[in-house]
Each structure stands twice: as C-alpha cells, then as structure tokens.
Amino acid sequence: MNRLQWVVLPAALLVLFLAIVLAWYTVYRQKKLMKRLNDMLDSAITSSFSETMFDESMLSAVETRMANYLSASVLSARNLSGERDKIKTLLADISHQTKTPIANILLYAELLNEQRLPEESKSSLEVLKGQAEKLAFLVDALVKISRLESGVLVLSSKQQSVQPLLEQVLEQAIPKAAAKRIRIKVNFDHAEGTACYDLKWTAEALYNLLDNAIKYTAPGGEIQLAVKTYELFLRMDVSDNGIGISEEELPRIFSRFYRSPAVSETEGVGIGLYLSRQIITGQGGYIKVQSTPDAGSIFSVYLPLEK
C-alpha cells in the first residue's frame, strides 16, 4: 500500500463514520420530533394540552398554533352549544304557541258540529276541521324534524325485542286499516326479534310506513309486516299491493315535502317518509324500497343488532 492509499483510506473511513453518525442523529431527531408531536396530539385529544416550549424553534411555533386552534375550537363548541340551546327554546316556544290555538280551533269545530247547522255550513265545518288537523300534524312533524336535524333531540337506542315496537305500531294501524277493509298480516319470529333502537321514535318511523301503505292500498287489499334477522341488522318489511311507485320517482320519495303527482289528490304533506328516514339513519340503520307501479311496494327498515 503506497503513501497515497494510507492517506485516502482513513479519510474515507472517517467520512463514512461521520455519515453514519449523521444519519443516526437525523433518525433520532425525527423519532423524537414525531414522539413529541404524538404527545401533543394525545394531550389535545384529552383536553390537557398546554404550551411547554418557548424558544424560536419550529416545534414551538407548532405548539403555539395548536394552542390557538384548540382555544378557537373550545370557543366554537361553546357558541354551538349556545345556539343549540336557543334553537331548543325556539322550538319549544313554536310548539307551545301553535298547539293552543290549533286545539281551540278543533274544540270549537266540535262544538259547532253539535249545533243544528245548514248542510252547506256542515260541509264547510268538516273542511275547517280537516285543515286544522292537517295543520296540527304539519307543525308537530316540523318541530320533530327540526329537533332531529339540529341535534336537540337525541335518540336513545338500546338493545331490546321488537315485539313491543310491533304491538305499539299495530295498535295504531289496525283500526285505520279495518276502516278500509285492509288486512294486516304479521310474520314475526319472537325468538329472533331483537335489535338496538329507540322505541318511541322507531315506532313513529314504522307507523309512517304502515300509514302510507294503508293510504295507498285500495279497500280490500292486504299489507304484510315481516321481520327477519341477519348477521348485523334486523330487517322489517312493510309490503302492500297498492298503487306502487314509478322507478324515476324512487330517488325522490324520501325528500322533504315531496309528493308524487299520482297522489296529489290524496291527503298528505310529504313529510312522513323523510321523518322516518331521519329517525332510522339516526340510529345507525337505513331504509330501502322496492316498488312496481300498480303492483305494490316493499319498504325495508334495517335496524342494527348492536350499538
């Protein structure tokens, strides 16, 4: 080995050693930085974040920005909570202020109906009563929708049998169906019928589907209510042999206030299906529909088996 090699080789080894040390130090600093950032995020998640570095480093700047962001988030959350309380108060006021006059209109309509009135007046009185009932339903439905959409009303789901749900809904629906000579057939296995749902609000959602089936099924028709359990969901089908829904209308039937031109003469305001979907999706479930014009429809409600 000549003199040049004796000089070059140690220099090369030194450069290699320095490169290895620099690479290790870089990796060490990156790991330390990532750990610090991870700790900062963990403390931010647990709401215990506070600035601990007050130098001119980039990490200190990140801490300052995160502290400012979290402060703004807390303020935003407080403002949101305040707005929600205002909405809750407003909805309560609307509900209270409208229920009383509507109830009075219905009461006086009943009192007038007991009087001897000309036939023309009786027909006008029936229209007045019908419109007051429609207005009462509309206000009540709008208040419920607003509560659901604004988060004021929280659905309290729990795992339970669907038998009380079916009993509550059928108790409301059967008299209305009987008045049109419509038979409601129930297919329910008591051993399998358990799901996670809010009884009060799910009963309202399911009743809306049954009410629609009764409304759009001709006298003498049949409605079937079937329950089946799958791996993740419990499915409830409301089937009818009514007028059905055209394919182009299916994507729109769950829209607020949507009413098909084919049923424009039938009583309704186009809120029931929208409200039902809001209630079911708010519990982690969903609704599907299949329909054939002039042959009937199947509305399927899927409720999660667990939270």
Coordinates of C-alpha atoms in Angstrom, one line a residue:
M1 CA 0.0 0.0 0.0
N2 CA 1.5 3.3 -1.1
R3 CA 1.6 6.6 0.8
L4 CA -1.5 8.0 -1.1
Q5 CA -3.6 5.0 -0.1
W6 CA -2.6 5.4 3.5
V7 CA -3.9 8.9 3.4
V8 CA -7.1 8.3 1.4
L9 CA -8.3 5.2 3.2
P10 CA -8.5 6.7 6.7
A11 CA -10.2 9.8 5.3
A12 CA -12.8 7.7 3.5
L13 CA -13.4 5.7 6.7
L14 CA -13.8 8.9 8.6
V15 CA -16.3 10.3 6.1
L16 CA -18.2 7.0 6.2
F17 CA -18.3 7.1 10.0
L18 CA -19.4 10.7 10.1
A19 CA -22.2 9.9 7.5
I20 CA -23.4 7.0 9.7
V21 CA -23.4 9.2 12.8
L22 CA -25.2 12.0 10.9
A23 CA -27.8 9.5 9.6
W24 CA -28.4 8.1 13.1
Y25 CA -28.7 11.5 14.6
T26 CA -31.2 12.6 11.9
V27 CA -33.3 9.5 12.5
Y28 CA -33.1 10.1 16.3
R29 CA -34.2 13.7 15.9
Q30 CA -37.1 12.6 13.6
K31 CA -38.2 10.0 16.1
K32 CA -38.0 12.5 18.9
L33 CA -40.0 15.1 16.9
M34 CA -42.6 12.5 15.9
K35 CA -42.9 11.4 19.6
R36 CA -43.3 15.0 20.7
L37 CA -46.0 15.7 18.1
N38 CA -47.8 12.4 19.0
D39 CA -47.7 13.5 22.7
M40 CA -49.1 16.9 21.7
L41 CA -52.0 15.3 19.8
D42 CA -52.7 12.9 22.6
S43 CA -52.9 15.8 25.1
A44 CA -55.1 17.8 22.7
I45 CA -57.5 14.8 22.4
T46 CA -57.7 14.6 26.2
S47 CA -58.1 18.4 26.5
S48 CA -54.9 18.7 28.6
F49 CA -52.7 20.4 26.0
S50 CA -50.6 23.3 27.1
E51 CA -47.5 25.1 25.6
T52 CA -44.2 23.8 27.1
M53 CA -41.6 25.2 24.7
F54 CA -41.0 28.9 24.5
D55 CA -38.0 29.1 22.1
E56 CA -37.7 30.1 18.5
S57 CA -37.8 26.5 17.1
M58 CA -40.3 25.3 14.6
L59 CA -41.8 22.9 17.1
S60 CA -42.5 25.8 19.4
A61 CA -44.3 27.5 16.6
V62 CA -46.4 24.4 16.0
E63 CA -47.3 24.3 19.7
T64 CA -48.4 27.9 19.6
R65 CA -50.6 27.3 16.5
M66 CA -52.1 24.2 18.1
A67 CA -52.9 26.0 21.3
N68 CA -54.6 28.8 19.3
Y69 CA -56.5 26.2 17.3
L70 CA -57.7 24.4 20.4
S71 CA -58.7 27.7 22.1
A72 CA -60.8 28.6 19.0
S73 CA -62.3 25.1 18.9
V74 CA -63.4 25.4 22.6
L75 CA -64.9 28.8 21.8
S76 CA -66.7 27.4 18.8
A77 CA -68.0 24.5 20.8
R78 CA -69.4 26.9 23.4
N79 CA -71.0 29.0 20.7
L80 CA -72.5 25.9 19.1
S81 CA -73.9 24.8 22.4
G82 CA -75.4 28.2 23.0
E83 CA -77.0 28.2 19.5
R84 CA -78.4 24.8 20.2
D85 CA -80.0 26.0 23.4
K86 CA -81.5 28.9 21.5
I87 CA -82.9 26.5 18.9
K88 CA -84.3 24.3 21.6
T89 CA -86.0 27.2 23.3
L90 CA -87.4 28.5 20.0
L91 CA -88.8 25.1 19.1
A92 CA -90.4 24.7 22.5
D93 CA -92.0 28.2 22.0
I94 CA -93.2 27.4 18.5
S95 CA -94.7 24.1 19.7
H96 CA -96.4 25.7 22.7
Q97 CA -97.6 28.8 20.9
T98 CA -99.2 26.9 18.0
K99 CA -100.7 23.9 19.8
T100 CA -103.1 26.0 21.9
P101 CA -104.8 27.9 19.0
I102 CA -105.0 24.8 16.9
A103 CA -106.5 22.8 19.8
N104 CA -109.0 25.7 20.3
I105 CA -110.0 25.6 16.6
L106 CA -110.6 21.9 16.8
L107 CA -112.6 22.3 20.0
Y108 CA -114.8 25.0 18.6
A109 CA -115.3 23.0 15.4
E110 CA -116.5 20.0 17.5
L111 CA -118.9 22.4 19.4
L112 CA -120.3 23.8 16.2
N113 CA -120.7 20.3 14.8
E114 CA -123.1 19.6 17.7
Q115 CA -125.3 22.5 16.7
R116 CA -128.1 22.5 14.1
L117 CA -126.5 23.9 11.0
P118 CA -127.5 24.1 7.4
E119 CA -125.9 21.4 5.1
E120 CA -123.7 24.0 3.5
S121 CA -122.3 25.1 6.8
K122 CA -121.7 21.5 7.9
S123 CA -119.6 20.8 4.8
S124 CA -117.6 23.9 5.4
L125 CA -117.2 22.9 9.1
E126 CA -115.8 19.5 8.0
V127 CA -113.3 21.2 5.7
L128 CA -112.3 23.5 8.6
K129 CA -111.8 20.6 10.9
G130 CA -109.8 18.7 8.4
Q131 CA -107.5 21.6 7.7
A132 CA -106.9 22.2 11.4
E133 CA -106.0 18.6 11.9
K134 CA -103.6 18.8 8.9
L135 CA -102.0 22.0 10.3
A136 CA -101.6 20.3 13.7
F137 CA -99.9 17.3 12.1
L138 CA -97.7 19.6 10.0
V139 CA -96.5 21.7 12.9
D140 CA -95.8 18.7 15.1
A141 CA -93.9 17.0 12.2
L142 CA -91.8 20.1 11.5
V143 CA -90.9 20.5 15.2
K144 CA -89.8 16.9 15.3
I145 CA -87.7 17.2 12.2
S146 CA -86.1 20.4 13.4
R147 CA -85.2 18.7 16.7
L148 CA -83.6 15.8 15.0
E149 CA -81.7 17.8 12.5
S150 CA -80.4 20.3 15.0
G151 CA -79.3 17.6 17.4
V152 CA -81.6 18.9 20.1
L153 CA -83.4 15.6 20.2
V154 CA -81.1 12.6 20.9
L155 CA -82.3 9.1 20.0
S156 CA -81.8 6.7 23.0
S157 CA -81.1 3.4 21.3
K158 CA -80.9 0.2 23.4
Q159 CA -80.9 -3.5 22.6
Q160 CA -84.4 -4.9 23.1
S161 CA -87.0 -7.1 21.5
V162 CA -89.0 -5.6 18.6
Q163 CA -92.2 -7.2 19.9
P164 CA -93.2 -4.0 21.9
L165 CA -92.4 -2.0 18.8
L166 CA -94.7 -4.1 16.6
E167 CA -97.5 -4.1 19.2
Q168 CA -97.4 -0.3 19.5
V169 CA -97.5 0.3 15.8
L170 CA -100.2 -2.3 15.0
E171 CA -102.4 -0.9 17.8
Q172 CA -102.4 2.4 15.9
A173 CA -102.6 1.0 12.4
I174 CA -105.1 -1.8 12.6
P175 CA -108.2 0.4 13.3
K176 CA -107.3 2.6 10.3
A177 CA -106.8 -0.4 8.1
A178 CA -110.0 -2.0 9.2
A179 CA -111.9 1.1 8.2
K180 CA -110.7 0.4 4.6
R181 CA -111.2 -3.3 4.9
I182 CA -107.5 -3.8 4.6
R183 CA -105.9 -6.9 6.3
I184 CA -102.5 -6.6 8.0
K185 CA -100.7 -9.9 8.1
V186 CA -97.7 -10.2 10.6
N187 CA -94.8 -12.6 10.1
F188 CA -92.6 -12.4 13.2
D189 CA -90.4 -15.0 14.9
H190 CA -90.4 -14.0 18.6
A191 CA -87.2 -15.9 19.3
E192 CA -85.1 -13.8 16.8
G193 CA -86.6 -10.4 17.0
T194 CA -84.0 -8.3 18.9
A195 CA -82.4 -5.1 17.7
C196 CA -80.9 -1.8 19.0
Y197 CA -83.4 1.0 18.7
D198 CA -85.3 3.8 20.4
L199 CA -88.8 2.5 21.0
K200 CA -90.7 5.8 20.9
W201 CA -89.1 7.2 17.7
T202 CA -88.8 3.9 15.8
A203 CA -92.5 3.3 16.4
E204 CA -93.2 6.6 14.8
A205 CA -91.0 5.8 11.8
L206 CA -92.5 2.4 11.3
Y207 CA -96.0 3.7 11.7
N208 CA -95.4 6.3 9.0
L209 CA -94.6 3.4 6.6
L210 CA -97.7 1.4 7.6
D211 CA -99.8 4.6 7.4
N212 CA -98.6 5.2 3.8
A213 CA -99.3 1.5 2.9
I214 CA -102.9 1.9 4.2
K215 CA -103.3 5.2 2.5
Y216 CA -102.2 4.0 -1.0
T217 CA -103.8 0.5 -0.9
A218 CA -107.3 0.1 -2.3
P219 CA -110.1 -1.2 0.0
G220 CA -110.0 -4.9 0.4
G221 CA -106.2 -5.1 -0.1
E222 CA -103.5 -6.6 2.1
I223 CA -100.4 -5.4 3.9
Q224 CA -97.7 -7.7 5.3
L225 CA -95.3 -6.8 8.1
A226 CA -92.4 -9.3 8.2
V227 CA -89.4 -9.4 10.5
K228 CA -86.1 -11.2 9.7
T229 CA -82.7 -11.2 11.5
Y230 CA -79.4 -11.1 9.6
E231 CA -75.8 -11.1 10.9
L232 CA -75.6 -7.3 11.6
F233 CA -79.1 -6.0 11.1
L234 CA -82.7 -6.8 11.8
R235 CA -85.0 -6.2 8.8
M236 CA -88.6 -5.2 8.9
D237 CA -90.6 -5.3 5.6
V238 CA -93.8 -3.3 5.1
S239 CA -95.3 -4.8 1.9
D240 CA -98.5 -3.7 0.2
N241 CA -100.4 -4.4 -3.0
G242 CA -101.3 -0.8 -3.6
I243 CA -100.6 1.7 -6.4
G244 CA -96.8 1.4 -6.3
I245 CA -94.2 4.0 -7.2
S246 CA -92.6 4.6 -10.6
E247 CA -88.8 3.9 -10.9
E248 CA -88.0 7.6 -11.7
E249 CA -89.7 8.7 -8.5
L250 CA -87.9 6.3 -6.1
P251 CA -84.9 8.5 -5.5
R252 CA -87.1 11.5 -4.5
I253 CA -89.7 9.9 -2.2
F254 CA -87.6 10.5 0.9
S255 CA -87.2 14.2 0.1
R256 CA -88.9 16.7 2.4
F257 CA -92.4 17.7 1.2
Y258 CA -92.1 15.6 -2.0
R259 CA -95.4 14.2 -3.2
S260 CA -96.0 12.3 -6.4
P261 CA -98.3 13.8 -9.0
A262 CA -100.1 10.5 -9.0
V263 CA -101.3 11.0 -5.3
S264 CA -101.7 14.8 -5.4
E265 CA -105.4 14.4 -4.6
T266 CA -104.7 12.1 -1.6
E267 CA -104.4 13.6 1.9
G268 CA -100.8 14.1 3.0
V269 CA -98.0 16.7 3.2
G270 CA -94.9 14.7 2.1
I271 CA -93.1 14.6 5.5
G272 CA -93.7 11.0 6.8
L273 CA -91.1 9.2 4.7
Y274 CA -88.5 12.0 5.3
L275 CA -89.0 11.8 9.1
S276 CA -88.9 8.0 9.0
R277 CA -85.5 8.0 7.3
Q278 CA -84.1 10.7 9.6
I279 CA -85.1 8.5 12.6
I280 CA -83.8 5.2 11.3
T281 CA -80.5 6.6 10.0
G282 CA -80.0 8.5 13.3
Q283 CA -79.8 5.1 15.0
G284 CA -77.3 3.6 12.6
G285 CA -79.9 1.9 10.3
Y286 CA -81.2 2.6 6.9
I287 CA -84.4 2.2 4.7
K288 CA -84.6 0.6 1.3
V289 CA -87.6 0.5 -1.1
Q290 CA -88.7 -1.7 -4.0
S291 CA -91.8 -0.9 -5.9
T292 CA -93.7 -1.8 -9.1
P293 CA -96.4 0.6 -10.4
D294 CA -99.9 -0.9 -9.9
A295 CA -98.5 -3.9 -8.1
G296 CA -97.3 -2.5 -4.7
S297 CA -94.3 -1.5 -2.7
I298 CA -91.9 -3.0 -0.1
F299 CA -90.3 -0.7 2.4
S300 CA -87.5 -2.4 4.3
V301 CA -86.2 -1.0 7.6
Y302 CA -82.8 -2.2 8.8
L303 CA -82.0 -1.7 12.5
P304 CA -78.6 -2.6 13.9
L305 CA -78.4 -5.6 16.2
E306 CA -75.9 -3.7 18.4
K307 CA -74.8 -0.2 19.1

